[in-house]
Every structure is written in structure tokens, then in C-alpha cells.
């Protein structure tokens, strides 16, 4: 059982560690004003959609 837990921890560290170089490269693109506006609008639409779904139920 301990080996399974260790294996899960190692896989998680490798997976999350892979996000660092990916986001470092994407950081300059995500920081552009046009992209930030688009992400803000998309996030707002999703949150409004969740609110509507909860309200309708």
C-alpha cells in the first residue's frame, strides 16, 4: 500500500512540475491585454451560466 501511495505522489509531482515550464512560456501571451479581456469575458460567461443553472433548478 505504501508503494502505491509513493507512486501516486511521484506521478503527481511530475505532472504538476510539468506545468511550470508550460506556464512560463505561456505567461507572455496570457499577459496581453486582448487575451486578458477574452479570458475575463469567458470566465464571466461561465460564472453567469453556473448561476443560471443553479437558479433554474
PDB file of C-alpha atoms in Angstrom:
ATOM      1  CA  UNK A   1       0.000   0.000   0.000  1.00  0.00           C
ATOM      2  CA  UNK A   2       2.821   2.394   0.846  1.00  0.00           C
ATOM      3  CA  UNK A   3       4.354   1.767  -2.580  1.00  0.00           C
ATOM      4  CA  UNK A   4       1.093   2.770  -4.238  1.00  0.00           C
ATOM      5  CA  UNK A   5       0.948   5.998  -2.232  1.00  0.00           C
ATOM      6  CA  UNK A   6       4.574   6.772  -3.118  1.00  0.00           C
ATOM      7  CA  UNK A   7       3.913   6.102  -6.792  1.00  0.00           C
ATOM      8  CA  UNK A   8       0.883   8.405  -6.739  1.00  0.00           C
ATOM      9  CA  UNK A   9       2.920  11.162  -5.074  1.00  0.00           C
ATOM     10  CA  UNK A  10       5.712  10.867  -7.644  1.00  0.00           C
ATOM     11  CA  UNK A  11       3.294  10.944 -10.577  1.00  0.00           C
ATOM     12  CA  UNK A  12       1.567  13.998  -9.122  1.00  0.00           C
ATOM     13  CA  UNK A  13       4.862  15.838  -8.613  1.00  0.00           C
ATOM     14  CA  UNK A  14       5.979  15.107 -12.168  1.00  0.00           C
ATOM     15  CA  UNK A  15       2.630  16.209 -13.596  1.00  0.00           C
ATOM     16  CA  UNK A  16       2.461  19.427 -11.581  1.00  0.00           C
ATOM     17  CA  UNK A  17       6.151  20.097 -12.201  1.00  0.00           C
ATOM     18  CA  UNK A  18       5.419  19.970 -15.920  1.00  0.00           C
ATOM     19  CA  UNK A  19       3.029  22.895 -15.583  1.00  0.00           C
ATOM     20  CA  UNK A  20       5.814  25.251 -14.527  1.00  0.00           C
ATOM     21  CA  UNK A  21       7.728  25.379 -17.837  1.00  0.00           C
ATOM     22  CA  UNK A  22       4.474  25.340 -19.789  1.00  0.00           C
ATOM     23  CA  UNK A  23       3.045  28.324 -17.933  1.00  0.00           C
ATOM     24  CA  UNK A  24       6.387  30.135 -18.009  1.00  0.00           C
ATOM     25  CA  UNK A  25       6.311  30.001 -21.798  1.00  0.00           C
ATOM     26  CA  UNK A  26       2.631  30.944 -21.998  1.00  0.00           C
ATOM     27  CA  UNK A  27       2.941  33.804 -19.485  1.00  0.00           C
ATOM     28  CA  UNK A  28       3.796  36.492 -22.013  1.00  0.00           C
ATOM     29  CA  UNK A  29       0.853  35.504 -24.212  1.00  0.00           C
ATOM     30  CA  UNK A  30      -1.604  35.340 -21.299  1.00  0.00           C
ATOM     31  CA  UNK A  31      -0.489  38.777 -20.121  1.00  0.00           C
ATOM     32  CA  UNK A  32      -1.548  40.570 -23.303  1.00  0.00           C
ATOM     33  CA  UNK A  33      -4.480  42.940 -22.784  1.00  0.00           C
ATOM     34  CA  UNK A  34      -6.564  41.385 -25.562  1.00  0.00           C
ATOM     35  CA  UNK A  35      -6.091  37.859 -24.188  1.00  0.00           C
ATOM     36  CA  UNK A  36      -6.830  39.013 -20.632  1.00  0.00           C
ATOM     37  CA  UNK A  37     -10.092  40.630 -21.785  1.00  0.00           C
ATOM     38  CA  UNK A  38     -11.061  37.453 -23.631  1.00  0.00           C
ATOM     39  CA  UNK A  39     -10.313  35.290 -20.593  1.00  0.00           C
ATOM     40  CA  UNK A  40     -12.247  37.672 -18.354  1.00  0.00           C
ATOM     41  CA  UNK A  41     -15.283  37.580 -20.623  1.00  0.00           C
ATOM     42  CA  UNK A  42     -15.169  33.803 -20.942  1.00  0.00           C
ATOM     43  CA  UNK A  43     -14.862  33.399 -17.176  1.00  0.00           C
ATOM     44  CA  UNK A  44     -17.757  35.787 -16.623  1.00  0.00           C
ATOM     45  CA  UNK A  45     -19.942  33.896 -19.092  1.00  0.00           C
ATOM     46  CA  UNK A  46     -19.184  30.593 -17.371  1.00  0.00           C
ATOM     47  CA  UNK A  47     -19.985  32.002 -13.931  1.00  0.00           C
ATOM     48  CA  UNK A  48     -23.244  33.525 -15.170  1.00  0.00           C
ATOM     49  CA  UNK A  49     -24.106  30.190 -16.780  1.00  0.00           C
ATOM     50  CA  UNK A  50     -23.481  28.346 -13.498  1.00  0.00           C
ATOM     51  CA  UNK A  51     -25.664  30.872 -11.697  1.00  0.00           C
ATOM     52  CA  UNK A  52     -28.484  30.364 -14.175  1.00  0.00           C
ATOM     53  CA  UNK A  53     -28.297  26.598 -13.901  1.00  0.00           C
ATOM     54  CA  UNK A  54     -28.444  26.776 -10.112  1.00  0.00           C
ATOM     55  CA  UNK A  55     -31.339  29.273 -10.234  1.00  0.00           C
ATOM     56  CA  UNK A  56     -33.393  27.187 -12.662  1.00  0.00           C
ATOM     57  CA  UNK A  57     -33.104  24.082 -10.514  1.00  0.00           C
TER      58      UNK A  57
END
